[in-house]
Tab-separated table of C-alpha atoms in Angstrom:
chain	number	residue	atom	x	y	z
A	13	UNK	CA	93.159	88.775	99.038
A	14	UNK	CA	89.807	87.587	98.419
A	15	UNK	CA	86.963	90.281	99.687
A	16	UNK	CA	86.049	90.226	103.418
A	17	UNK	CA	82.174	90.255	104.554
A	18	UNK	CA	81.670	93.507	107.380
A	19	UNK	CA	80.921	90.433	110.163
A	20	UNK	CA	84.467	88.985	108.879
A	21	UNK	CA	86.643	92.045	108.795
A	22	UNK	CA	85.145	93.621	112.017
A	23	UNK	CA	85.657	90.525	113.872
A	24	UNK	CA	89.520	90.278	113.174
A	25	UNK	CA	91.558	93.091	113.601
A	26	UNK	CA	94.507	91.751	113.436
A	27	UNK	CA	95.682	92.822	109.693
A	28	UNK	CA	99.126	94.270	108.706
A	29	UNK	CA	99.670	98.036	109.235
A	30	UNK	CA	98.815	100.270	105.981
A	31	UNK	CA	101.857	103.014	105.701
A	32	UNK	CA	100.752	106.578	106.003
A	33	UNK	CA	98.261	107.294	108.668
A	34	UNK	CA	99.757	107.923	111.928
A	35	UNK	CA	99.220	110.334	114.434
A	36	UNK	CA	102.737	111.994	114.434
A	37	UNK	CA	103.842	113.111	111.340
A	38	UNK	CA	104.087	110.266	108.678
A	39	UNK	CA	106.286	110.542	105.531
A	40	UNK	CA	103.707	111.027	102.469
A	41	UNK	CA	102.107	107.591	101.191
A	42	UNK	CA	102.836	107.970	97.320
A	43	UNK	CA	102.423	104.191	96.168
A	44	UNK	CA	99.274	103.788	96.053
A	45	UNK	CA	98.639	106.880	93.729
A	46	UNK	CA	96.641	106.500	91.219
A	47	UNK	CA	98.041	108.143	87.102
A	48	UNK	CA	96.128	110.147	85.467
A	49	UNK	CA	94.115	108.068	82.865
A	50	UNK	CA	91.170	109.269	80.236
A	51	UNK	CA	87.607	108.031	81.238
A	52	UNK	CA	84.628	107.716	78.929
A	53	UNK	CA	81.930	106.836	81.063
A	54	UNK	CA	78.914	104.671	78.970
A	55	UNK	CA	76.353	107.984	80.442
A	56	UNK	CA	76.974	111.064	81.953
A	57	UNK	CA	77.533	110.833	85.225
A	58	UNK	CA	75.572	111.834	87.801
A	59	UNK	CA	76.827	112.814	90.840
A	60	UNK	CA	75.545	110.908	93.913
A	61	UNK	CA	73.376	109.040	91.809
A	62	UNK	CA	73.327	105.485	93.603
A	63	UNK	CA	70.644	103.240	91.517
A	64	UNK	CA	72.578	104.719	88.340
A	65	UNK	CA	69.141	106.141	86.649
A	66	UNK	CA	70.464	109.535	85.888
A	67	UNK	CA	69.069	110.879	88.921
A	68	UNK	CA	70.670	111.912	92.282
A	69	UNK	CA	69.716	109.625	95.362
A	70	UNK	CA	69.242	110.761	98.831
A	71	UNK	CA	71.751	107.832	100.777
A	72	UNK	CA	71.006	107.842	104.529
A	73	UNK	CA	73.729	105.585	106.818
A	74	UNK	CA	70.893	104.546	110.084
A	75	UNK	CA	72.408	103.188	112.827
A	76	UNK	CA	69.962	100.393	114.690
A	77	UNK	CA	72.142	99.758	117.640
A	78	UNK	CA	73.812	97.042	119.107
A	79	UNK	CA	76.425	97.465	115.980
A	80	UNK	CA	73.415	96.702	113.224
A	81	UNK	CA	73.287	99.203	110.787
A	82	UNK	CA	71.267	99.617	107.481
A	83	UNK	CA	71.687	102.236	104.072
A	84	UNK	CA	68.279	103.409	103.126
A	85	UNK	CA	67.944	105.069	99.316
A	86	UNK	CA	65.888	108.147	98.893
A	87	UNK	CA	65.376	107.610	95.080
A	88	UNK	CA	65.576	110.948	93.016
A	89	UNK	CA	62.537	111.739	91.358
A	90	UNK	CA	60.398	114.224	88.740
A	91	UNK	CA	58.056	116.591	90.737
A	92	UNK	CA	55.381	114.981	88.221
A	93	UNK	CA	56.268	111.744	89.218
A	94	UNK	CA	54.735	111.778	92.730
A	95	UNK	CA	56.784	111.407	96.178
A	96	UNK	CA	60.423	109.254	96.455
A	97	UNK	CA	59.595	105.721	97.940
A	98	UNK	CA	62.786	104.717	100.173
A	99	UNK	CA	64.042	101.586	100.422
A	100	UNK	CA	66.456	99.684	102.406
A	101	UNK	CA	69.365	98.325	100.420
A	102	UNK	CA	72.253	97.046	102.676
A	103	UNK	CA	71.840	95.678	106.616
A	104	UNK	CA	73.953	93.641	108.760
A	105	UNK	CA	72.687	92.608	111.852
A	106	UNK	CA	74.573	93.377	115.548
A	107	UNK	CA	76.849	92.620	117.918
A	108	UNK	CA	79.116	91.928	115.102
A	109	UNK	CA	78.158	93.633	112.340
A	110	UNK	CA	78.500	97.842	111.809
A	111	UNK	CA	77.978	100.523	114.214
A	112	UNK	CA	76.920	103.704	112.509
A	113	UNK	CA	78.167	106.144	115.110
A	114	UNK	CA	81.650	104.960	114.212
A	115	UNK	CA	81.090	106.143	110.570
A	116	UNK	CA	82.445	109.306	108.797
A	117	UNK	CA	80.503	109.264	105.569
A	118	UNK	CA	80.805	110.613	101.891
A	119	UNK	CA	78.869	109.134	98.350
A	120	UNK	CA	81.007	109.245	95.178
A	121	UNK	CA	81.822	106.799	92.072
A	122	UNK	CA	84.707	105.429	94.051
A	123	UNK	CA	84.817	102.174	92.042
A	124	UNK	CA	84.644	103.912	89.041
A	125	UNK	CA	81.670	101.937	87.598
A	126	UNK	CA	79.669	105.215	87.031
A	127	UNK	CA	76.935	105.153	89.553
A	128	UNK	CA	78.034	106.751	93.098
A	129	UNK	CA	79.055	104.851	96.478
A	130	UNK	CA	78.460	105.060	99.998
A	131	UNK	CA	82.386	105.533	101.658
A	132	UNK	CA	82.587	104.907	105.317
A	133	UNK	CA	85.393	105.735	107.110
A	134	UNK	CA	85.412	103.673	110.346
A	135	UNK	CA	86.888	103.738	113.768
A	136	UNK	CA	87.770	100.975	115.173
A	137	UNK	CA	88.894	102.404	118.686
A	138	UNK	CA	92.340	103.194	119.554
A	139	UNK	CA	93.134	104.897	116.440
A	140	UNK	CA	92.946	101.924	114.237
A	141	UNK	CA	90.475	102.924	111.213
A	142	UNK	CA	89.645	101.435	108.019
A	143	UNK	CA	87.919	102.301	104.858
A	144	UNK	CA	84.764	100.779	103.746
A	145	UNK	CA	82.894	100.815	100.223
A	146	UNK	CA	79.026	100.280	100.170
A	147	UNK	CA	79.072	100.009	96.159
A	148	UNK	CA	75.579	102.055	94.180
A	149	UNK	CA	73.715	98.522	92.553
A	150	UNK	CA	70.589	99.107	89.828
A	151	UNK	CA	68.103	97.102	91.983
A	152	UNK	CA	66.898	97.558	95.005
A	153	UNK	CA	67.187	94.028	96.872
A	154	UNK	CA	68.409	94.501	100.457
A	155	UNK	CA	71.414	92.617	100.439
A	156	UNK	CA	74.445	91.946	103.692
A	157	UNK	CA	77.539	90.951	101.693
A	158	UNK	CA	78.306	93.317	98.716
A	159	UNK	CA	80.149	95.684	101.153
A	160	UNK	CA	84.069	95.589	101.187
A	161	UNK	CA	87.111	96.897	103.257
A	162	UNK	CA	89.887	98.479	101.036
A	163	UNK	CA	92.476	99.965	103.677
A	164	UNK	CA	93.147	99.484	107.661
A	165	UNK	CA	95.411	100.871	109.477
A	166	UNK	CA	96.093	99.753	113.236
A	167	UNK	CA	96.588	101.765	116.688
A	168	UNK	CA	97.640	103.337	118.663
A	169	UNK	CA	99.469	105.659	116.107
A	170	UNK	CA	97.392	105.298	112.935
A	171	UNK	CA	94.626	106.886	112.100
A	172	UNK	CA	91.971	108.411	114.757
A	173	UNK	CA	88.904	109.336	112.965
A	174	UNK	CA	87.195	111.332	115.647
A	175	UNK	CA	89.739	113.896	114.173
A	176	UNK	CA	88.308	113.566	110.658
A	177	UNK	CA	86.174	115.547	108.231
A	178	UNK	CA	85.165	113.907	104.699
A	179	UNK	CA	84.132	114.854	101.707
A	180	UNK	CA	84.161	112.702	98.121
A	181	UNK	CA	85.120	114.217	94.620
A	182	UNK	CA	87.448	113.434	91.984
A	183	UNK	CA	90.559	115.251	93.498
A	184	UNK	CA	93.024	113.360	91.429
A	185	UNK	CA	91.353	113.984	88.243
A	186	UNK	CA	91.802	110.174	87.015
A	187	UNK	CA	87.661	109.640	86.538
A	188	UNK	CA	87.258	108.468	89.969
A	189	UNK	CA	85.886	109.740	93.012
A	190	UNK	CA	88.420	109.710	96.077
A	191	UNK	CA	87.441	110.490	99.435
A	192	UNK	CA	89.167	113.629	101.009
A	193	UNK	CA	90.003	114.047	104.317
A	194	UNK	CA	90.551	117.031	106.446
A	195	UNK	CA	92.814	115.593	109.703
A	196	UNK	CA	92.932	117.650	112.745
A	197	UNK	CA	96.628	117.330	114.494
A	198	UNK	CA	96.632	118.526	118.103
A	199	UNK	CA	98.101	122.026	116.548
A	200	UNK	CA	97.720	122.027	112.938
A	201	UNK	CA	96.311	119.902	110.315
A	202	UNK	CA	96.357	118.052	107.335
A	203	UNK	CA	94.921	116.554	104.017
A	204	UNK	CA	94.676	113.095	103.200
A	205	UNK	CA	93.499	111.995	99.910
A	206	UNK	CA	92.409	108.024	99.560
A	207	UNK	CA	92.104	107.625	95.936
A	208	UNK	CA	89.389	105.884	94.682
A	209	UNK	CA	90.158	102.293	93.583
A	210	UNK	CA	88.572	99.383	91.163
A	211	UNK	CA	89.905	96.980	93.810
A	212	UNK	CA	87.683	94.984	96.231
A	213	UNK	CA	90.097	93.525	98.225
A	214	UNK	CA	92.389	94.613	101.689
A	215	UNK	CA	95.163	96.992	100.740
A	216	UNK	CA	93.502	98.365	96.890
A	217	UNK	CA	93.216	101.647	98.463
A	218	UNK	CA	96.527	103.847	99.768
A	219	UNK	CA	96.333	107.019	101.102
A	220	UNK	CA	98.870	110.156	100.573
A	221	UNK	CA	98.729	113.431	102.126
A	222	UNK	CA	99.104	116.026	100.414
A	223	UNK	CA	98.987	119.362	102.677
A	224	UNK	CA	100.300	119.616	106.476
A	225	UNK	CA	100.699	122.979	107.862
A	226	UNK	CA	101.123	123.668	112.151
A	227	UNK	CA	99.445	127.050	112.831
A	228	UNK	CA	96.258	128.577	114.494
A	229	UNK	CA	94.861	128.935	111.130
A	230	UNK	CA	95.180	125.107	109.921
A	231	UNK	CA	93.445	124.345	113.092
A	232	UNK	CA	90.800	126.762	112.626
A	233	UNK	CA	90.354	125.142	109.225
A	234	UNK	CA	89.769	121.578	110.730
A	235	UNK	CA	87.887	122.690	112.693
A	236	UNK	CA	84.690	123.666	109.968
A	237	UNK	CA	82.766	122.150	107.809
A	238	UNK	CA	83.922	120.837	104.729
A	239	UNK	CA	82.284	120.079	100.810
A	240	UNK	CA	84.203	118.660	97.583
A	241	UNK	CA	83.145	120.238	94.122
A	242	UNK	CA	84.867	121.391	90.738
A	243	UNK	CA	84.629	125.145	91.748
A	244	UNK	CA	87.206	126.338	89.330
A	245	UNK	CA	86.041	124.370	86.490
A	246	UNK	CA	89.190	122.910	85.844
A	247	UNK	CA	88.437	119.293	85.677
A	248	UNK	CA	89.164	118.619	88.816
A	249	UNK	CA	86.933	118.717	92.207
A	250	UNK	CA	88.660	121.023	95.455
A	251	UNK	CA	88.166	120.597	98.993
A	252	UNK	CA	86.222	123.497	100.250
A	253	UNK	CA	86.504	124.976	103.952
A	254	UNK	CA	84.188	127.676	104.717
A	255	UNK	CA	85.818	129.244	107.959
A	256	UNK	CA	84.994	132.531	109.695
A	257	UNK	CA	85.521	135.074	107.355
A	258	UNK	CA	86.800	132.959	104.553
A	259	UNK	CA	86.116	130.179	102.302
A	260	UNK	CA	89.536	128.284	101.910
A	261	UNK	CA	89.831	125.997	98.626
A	262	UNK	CA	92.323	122.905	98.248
A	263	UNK	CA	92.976	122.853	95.094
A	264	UNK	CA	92.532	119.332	93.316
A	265	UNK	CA	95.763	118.021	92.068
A	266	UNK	CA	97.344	114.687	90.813
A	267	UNK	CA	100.246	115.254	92.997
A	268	UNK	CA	100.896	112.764	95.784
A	269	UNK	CA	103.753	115.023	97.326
A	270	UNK	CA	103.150	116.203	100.124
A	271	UNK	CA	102.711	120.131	99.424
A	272	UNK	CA	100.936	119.331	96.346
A	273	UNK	CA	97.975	121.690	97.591
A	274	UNK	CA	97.666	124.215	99.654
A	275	UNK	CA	95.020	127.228	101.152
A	276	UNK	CA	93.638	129.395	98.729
A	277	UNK	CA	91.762	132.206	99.748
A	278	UNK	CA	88.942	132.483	97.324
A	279	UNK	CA	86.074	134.622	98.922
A	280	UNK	CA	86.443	136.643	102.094
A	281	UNK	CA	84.308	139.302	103.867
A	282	UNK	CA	85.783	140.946	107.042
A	283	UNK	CA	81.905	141.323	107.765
A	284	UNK	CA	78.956	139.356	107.712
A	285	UNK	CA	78.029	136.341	107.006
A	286	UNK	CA	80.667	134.657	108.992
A	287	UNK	CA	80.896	130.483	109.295
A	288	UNK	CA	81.008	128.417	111.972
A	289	UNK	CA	82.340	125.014	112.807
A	290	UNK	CA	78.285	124.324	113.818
A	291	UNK	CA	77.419	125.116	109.659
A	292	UNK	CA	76.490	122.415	106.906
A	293	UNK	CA	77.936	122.500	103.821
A	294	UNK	CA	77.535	120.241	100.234
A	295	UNK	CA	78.636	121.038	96.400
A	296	UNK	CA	77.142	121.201	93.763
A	297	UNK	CA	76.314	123.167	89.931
A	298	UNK	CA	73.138	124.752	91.211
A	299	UNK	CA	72.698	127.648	88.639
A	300	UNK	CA	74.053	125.133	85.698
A	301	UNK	CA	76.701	127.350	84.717
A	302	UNK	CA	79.075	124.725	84.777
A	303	UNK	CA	81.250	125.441	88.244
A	304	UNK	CA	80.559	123.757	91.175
A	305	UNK	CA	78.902	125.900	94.165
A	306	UNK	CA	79.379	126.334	97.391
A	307	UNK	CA	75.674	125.566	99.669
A	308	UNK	CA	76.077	125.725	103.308
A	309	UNK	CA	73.084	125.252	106.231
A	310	UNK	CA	73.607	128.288	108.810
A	311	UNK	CA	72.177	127.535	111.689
A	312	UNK	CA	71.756	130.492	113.311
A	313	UNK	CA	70.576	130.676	117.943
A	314	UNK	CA	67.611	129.464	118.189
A	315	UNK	CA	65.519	133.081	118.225
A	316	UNK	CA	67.200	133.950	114.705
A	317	UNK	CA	66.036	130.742	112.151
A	318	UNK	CA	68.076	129.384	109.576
A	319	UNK	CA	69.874	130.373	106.475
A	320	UNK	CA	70.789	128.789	103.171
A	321	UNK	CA	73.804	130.763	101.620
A	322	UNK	CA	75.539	130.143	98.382
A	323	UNK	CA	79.119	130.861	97.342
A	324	UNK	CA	78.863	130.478	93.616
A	325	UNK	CA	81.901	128.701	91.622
A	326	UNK	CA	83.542	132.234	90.637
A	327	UNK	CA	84.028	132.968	94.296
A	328	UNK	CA	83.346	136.491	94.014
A	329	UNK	CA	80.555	137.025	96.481
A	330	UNK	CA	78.186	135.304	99.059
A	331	UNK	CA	74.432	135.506	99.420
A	332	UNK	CA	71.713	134.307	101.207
A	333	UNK	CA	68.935	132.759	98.948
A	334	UNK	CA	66.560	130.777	102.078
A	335	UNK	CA	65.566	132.037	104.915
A	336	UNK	CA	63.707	129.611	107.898
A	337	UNK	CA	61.784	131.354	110.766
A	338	UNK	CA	62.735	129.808	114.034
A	339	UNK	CA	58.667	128.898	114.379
A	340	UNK	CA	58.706	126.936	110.717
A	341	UNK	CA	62.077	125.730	110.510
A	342	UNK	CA	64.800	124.449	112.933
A	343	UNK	CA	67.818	124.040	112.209
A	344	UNK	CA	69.184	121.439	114.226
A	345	UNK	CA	67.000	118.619	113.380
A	346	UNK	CA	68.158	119.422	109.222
A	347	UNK	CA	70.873	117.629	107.737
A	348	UNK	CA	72.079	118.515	104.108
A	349	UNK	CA	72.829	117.144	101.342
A	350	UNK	CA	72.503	118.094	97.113
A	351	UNK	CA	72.837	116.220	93.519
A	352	UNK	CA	69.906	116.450	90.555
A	353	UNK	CA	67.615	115.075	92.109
A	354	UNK	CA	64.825	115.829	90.111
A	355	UNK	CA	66.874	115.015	86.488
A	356	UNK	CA	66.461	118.519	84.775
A	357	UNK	CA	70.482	118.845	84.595
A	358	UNK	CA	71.093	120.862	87.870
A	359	UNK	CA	71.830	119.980	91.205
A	360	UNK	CA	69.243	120.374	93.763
A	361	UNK	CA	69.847	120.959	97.551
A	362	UNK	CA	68.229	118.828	99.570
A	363	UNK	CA	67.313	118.251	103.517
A	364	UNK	CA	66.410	115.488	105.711
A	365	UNK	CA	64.242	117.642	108.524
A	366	UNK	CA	63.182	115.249	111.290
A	367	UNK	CA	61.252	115.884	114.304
A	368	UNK	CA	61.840	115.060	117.898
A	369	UNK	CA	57.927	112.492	117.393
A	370	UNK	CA	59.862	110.180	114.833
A	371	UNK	CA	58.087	112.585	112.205
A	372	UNK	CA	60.486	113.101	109.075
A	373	UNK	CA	60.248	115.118	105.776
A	374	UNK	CA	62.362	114.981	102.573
A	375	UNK	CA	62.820	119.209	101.453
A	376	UNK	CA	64.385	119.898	98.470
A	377	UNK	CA	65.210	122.858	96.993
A	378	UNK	CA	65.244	123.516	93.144
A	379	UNK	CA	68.386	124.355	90.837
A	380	UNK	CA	67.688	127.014	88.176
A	381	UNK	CA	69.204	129.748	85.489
A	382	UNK	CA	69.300	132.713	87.848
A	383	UNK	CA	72.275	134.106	89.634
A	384	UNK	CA	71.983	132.036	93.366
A	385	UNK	CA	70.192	129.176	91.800
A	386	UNK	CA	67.140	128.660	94.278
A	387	UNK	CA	63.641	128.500	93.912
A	388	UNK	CA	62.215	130.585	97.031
A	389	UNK	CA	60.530	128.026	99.011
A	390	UNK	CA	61.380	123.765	99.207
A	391	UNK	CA	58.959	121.227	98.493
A	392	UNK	CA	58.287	118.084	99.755
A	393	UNK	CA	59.638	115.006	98.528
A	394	UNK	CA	58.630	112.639	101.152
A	395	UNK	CA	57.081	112.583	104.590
A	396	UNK	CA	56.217	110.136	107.268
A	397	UNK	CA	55.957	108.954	110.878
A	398	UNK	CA	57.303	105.662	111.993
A	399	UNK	CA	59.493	104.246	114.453
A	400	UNK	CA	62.794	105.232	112.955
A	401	UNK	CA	64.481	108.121	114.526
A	402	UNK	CA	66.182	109.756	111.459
A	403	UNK	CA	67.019	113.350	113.601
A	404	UNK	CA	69.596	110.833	115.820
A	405	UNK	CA	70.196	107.408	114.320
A	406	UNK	CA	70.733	108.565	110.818
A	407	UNK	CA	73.680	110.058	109.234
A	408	UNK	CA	73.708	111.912	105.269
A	409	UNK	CA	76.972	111.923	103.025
């Protein structure tokens, strides 16, 4: 099937059904899996690293209204080099076109081509959904066609998204990214895994799901925030769920059974800190020692600030490495994200902070050697006024 424009495949809905997303419980999708295969990238990859310089990008999904929508590129750069300069790379215009408030986002290599993607995961209404690739490209022309559609499944018993959290990480271990999705049933919950795909056309992507459980505690699972990242070093990345007391890892697997993961509890305190379905959390290798970390963005009431805390990759322990006064910092207008986005070979955390005035500032916070990775204090990246509205049109993978 040749590839659809957005304008095209928003515009006609009526596509066959895609087996394995449906709101009562569907028999495991496990044709579409991908085999495990050896990959020898031409550079070491780079995780979220759009423009494919070596650098992490900072990829920001704005929603203009009217269903026009636009991906802006927050290119990483050295400290010595001076601030990032954004630029717009993808927009297609309204009624017809993309409405970002429809859009569950993550960024990884889904294509496999070695530089990372922007994976949208978009409702339709009525439970119909469909999955849509924004590919990383080397220059930085805005273009309106290189955008594809790679799975759609229709409603009313397919696939609501309102009831989806995503993240994006090789979970299949075959060299490409796949986007992972937690799915919240009425009373229980689920994992989906859509594997990532070299095909551009309708249909190159089908999902499996690989954990369903009905209990309080899969729906108090769904029901937080959730990050993708090689935290036991075994090749391949995990789903993370910090909940409560507990961080809960999925366990990356090439099995498309259902049952192929499950739970793991792999760092709990009966005490404080405790997580909340309100946190932010993102992966990433932020001490370099070659696991992948756990970062999440507590924001705590309004009188108390905010609090970076890391769970590094061994899982034994938790601990608080940035604190935000409520009369510096709030919270609620951050949103969170991390890669190396400086180049020095760690991953960085980094934070869209924009103000109520259209005011916006690019923190980012510093990977290094010692134990919780984290420079004390952020520094600015970029900063401007203008008339976007980052703090509610835009949305971070």
């Amino acid at each position: 099937m040749p590839t659809r424009s957005f304008r095209q495949s928003l515009a006609v809905l009526a596509l066959a059904p895609l087996v394995g997303c449906t709101e009562v419980e569907p028999e495991p999708v496990t044709s579409g899996a991908h085999a495990a295969a050896a990959f020898l990238p031409a550079f070491p990859l780079v995780r979220r690293d759009f423009n494919g310089d070596g650098k992490a990008d900072v990829m920001a999904l704005y929603d203009y209204g009217n269903a026009s929508a636009g991906l802006w590129i927050f290119p990483g750069t050295t400290t010595a080099s001076g601030p990032t300069v954004p630029y717009r790379t993808w927009f297609t215009p309204g009624p017809n076109g993309f409405d970002g408030r429809r859009a569950k986002i993550a960024t990884g290599d889904f294509n496999g081509d070695s530089r990372a993607d922007v994976i949208a995961l978009y409702d339709y209404g009525n439970a119909s959904a469909g999955l849509w690739i924004l590919p990383g490209k080397v220059d930085t022309a805005e273009t309106s066609d290189t955008a594809y559609r790679v799975w759609f499944t229709p409603g009313p018993n397919g696939f609501d998204v309102n009831r989806a959290k995503v993240a994006a990480g090789d979970f299949n271990g075959d060299g490409k990214d796949d986007l992972i999705v937690m799915y919240r049933y009425p009373s229980g919950a689920g994992v989906w895994v859509f594997p990532g795909t070299t095909g551009t056309f309708e249909g190159a992507c089908q999902p499996y799901r690989v954990w369903l459980e009905f209990s309080d505690r899969a729906v108090d699972i769904a029901d937080h925030p959730v990050a993708a990242g090689d935290f036991d070093g075994d090749g391949k990345d995990d789903l993370l769920v910090p909940a409560f007391s507990t961080v809960w890892q999925f366990s990356g697997t090439s099995g498309t059974q259902q049952g192929a993961t499950a739970p793991m509890n792999v760092w709990f305190q009966p005490i404080e800190p405790r997580w909340f379905p309100s946190d932010q959390a993102t992966s990433g290798d932020f001490n370099g020692d070659g696991k992948d970390d756990l970062l999440i963005l507590q924001r705590r009431p309004s009188s108390e600030g905010t609090e970076l805390w890391i769970v590094p990759g061994h899982g034994l322990h938790a601990e608080r490495v940035w604190y935000g006064p409520p009369t510096t910092f709030d919270g609620r207008l951050a949103k969170l994200t991390s890669g190396d986005f400086d180049g020095d070979g760690k991953d960085d955390a980094m934070v869209l902070y924009a103000n109520y005035d259209h005011a916006a500032s690019l923190l980012v916070w510093r990977g290094n050697d010692d134990t919780f990775g984290y420079a004390t204090q952020p520094y600015t990246a970029w900063s401007d006024q203008n008339d976007l509205d980052w703090l509610v049109h835009a949305k971070l993978p």
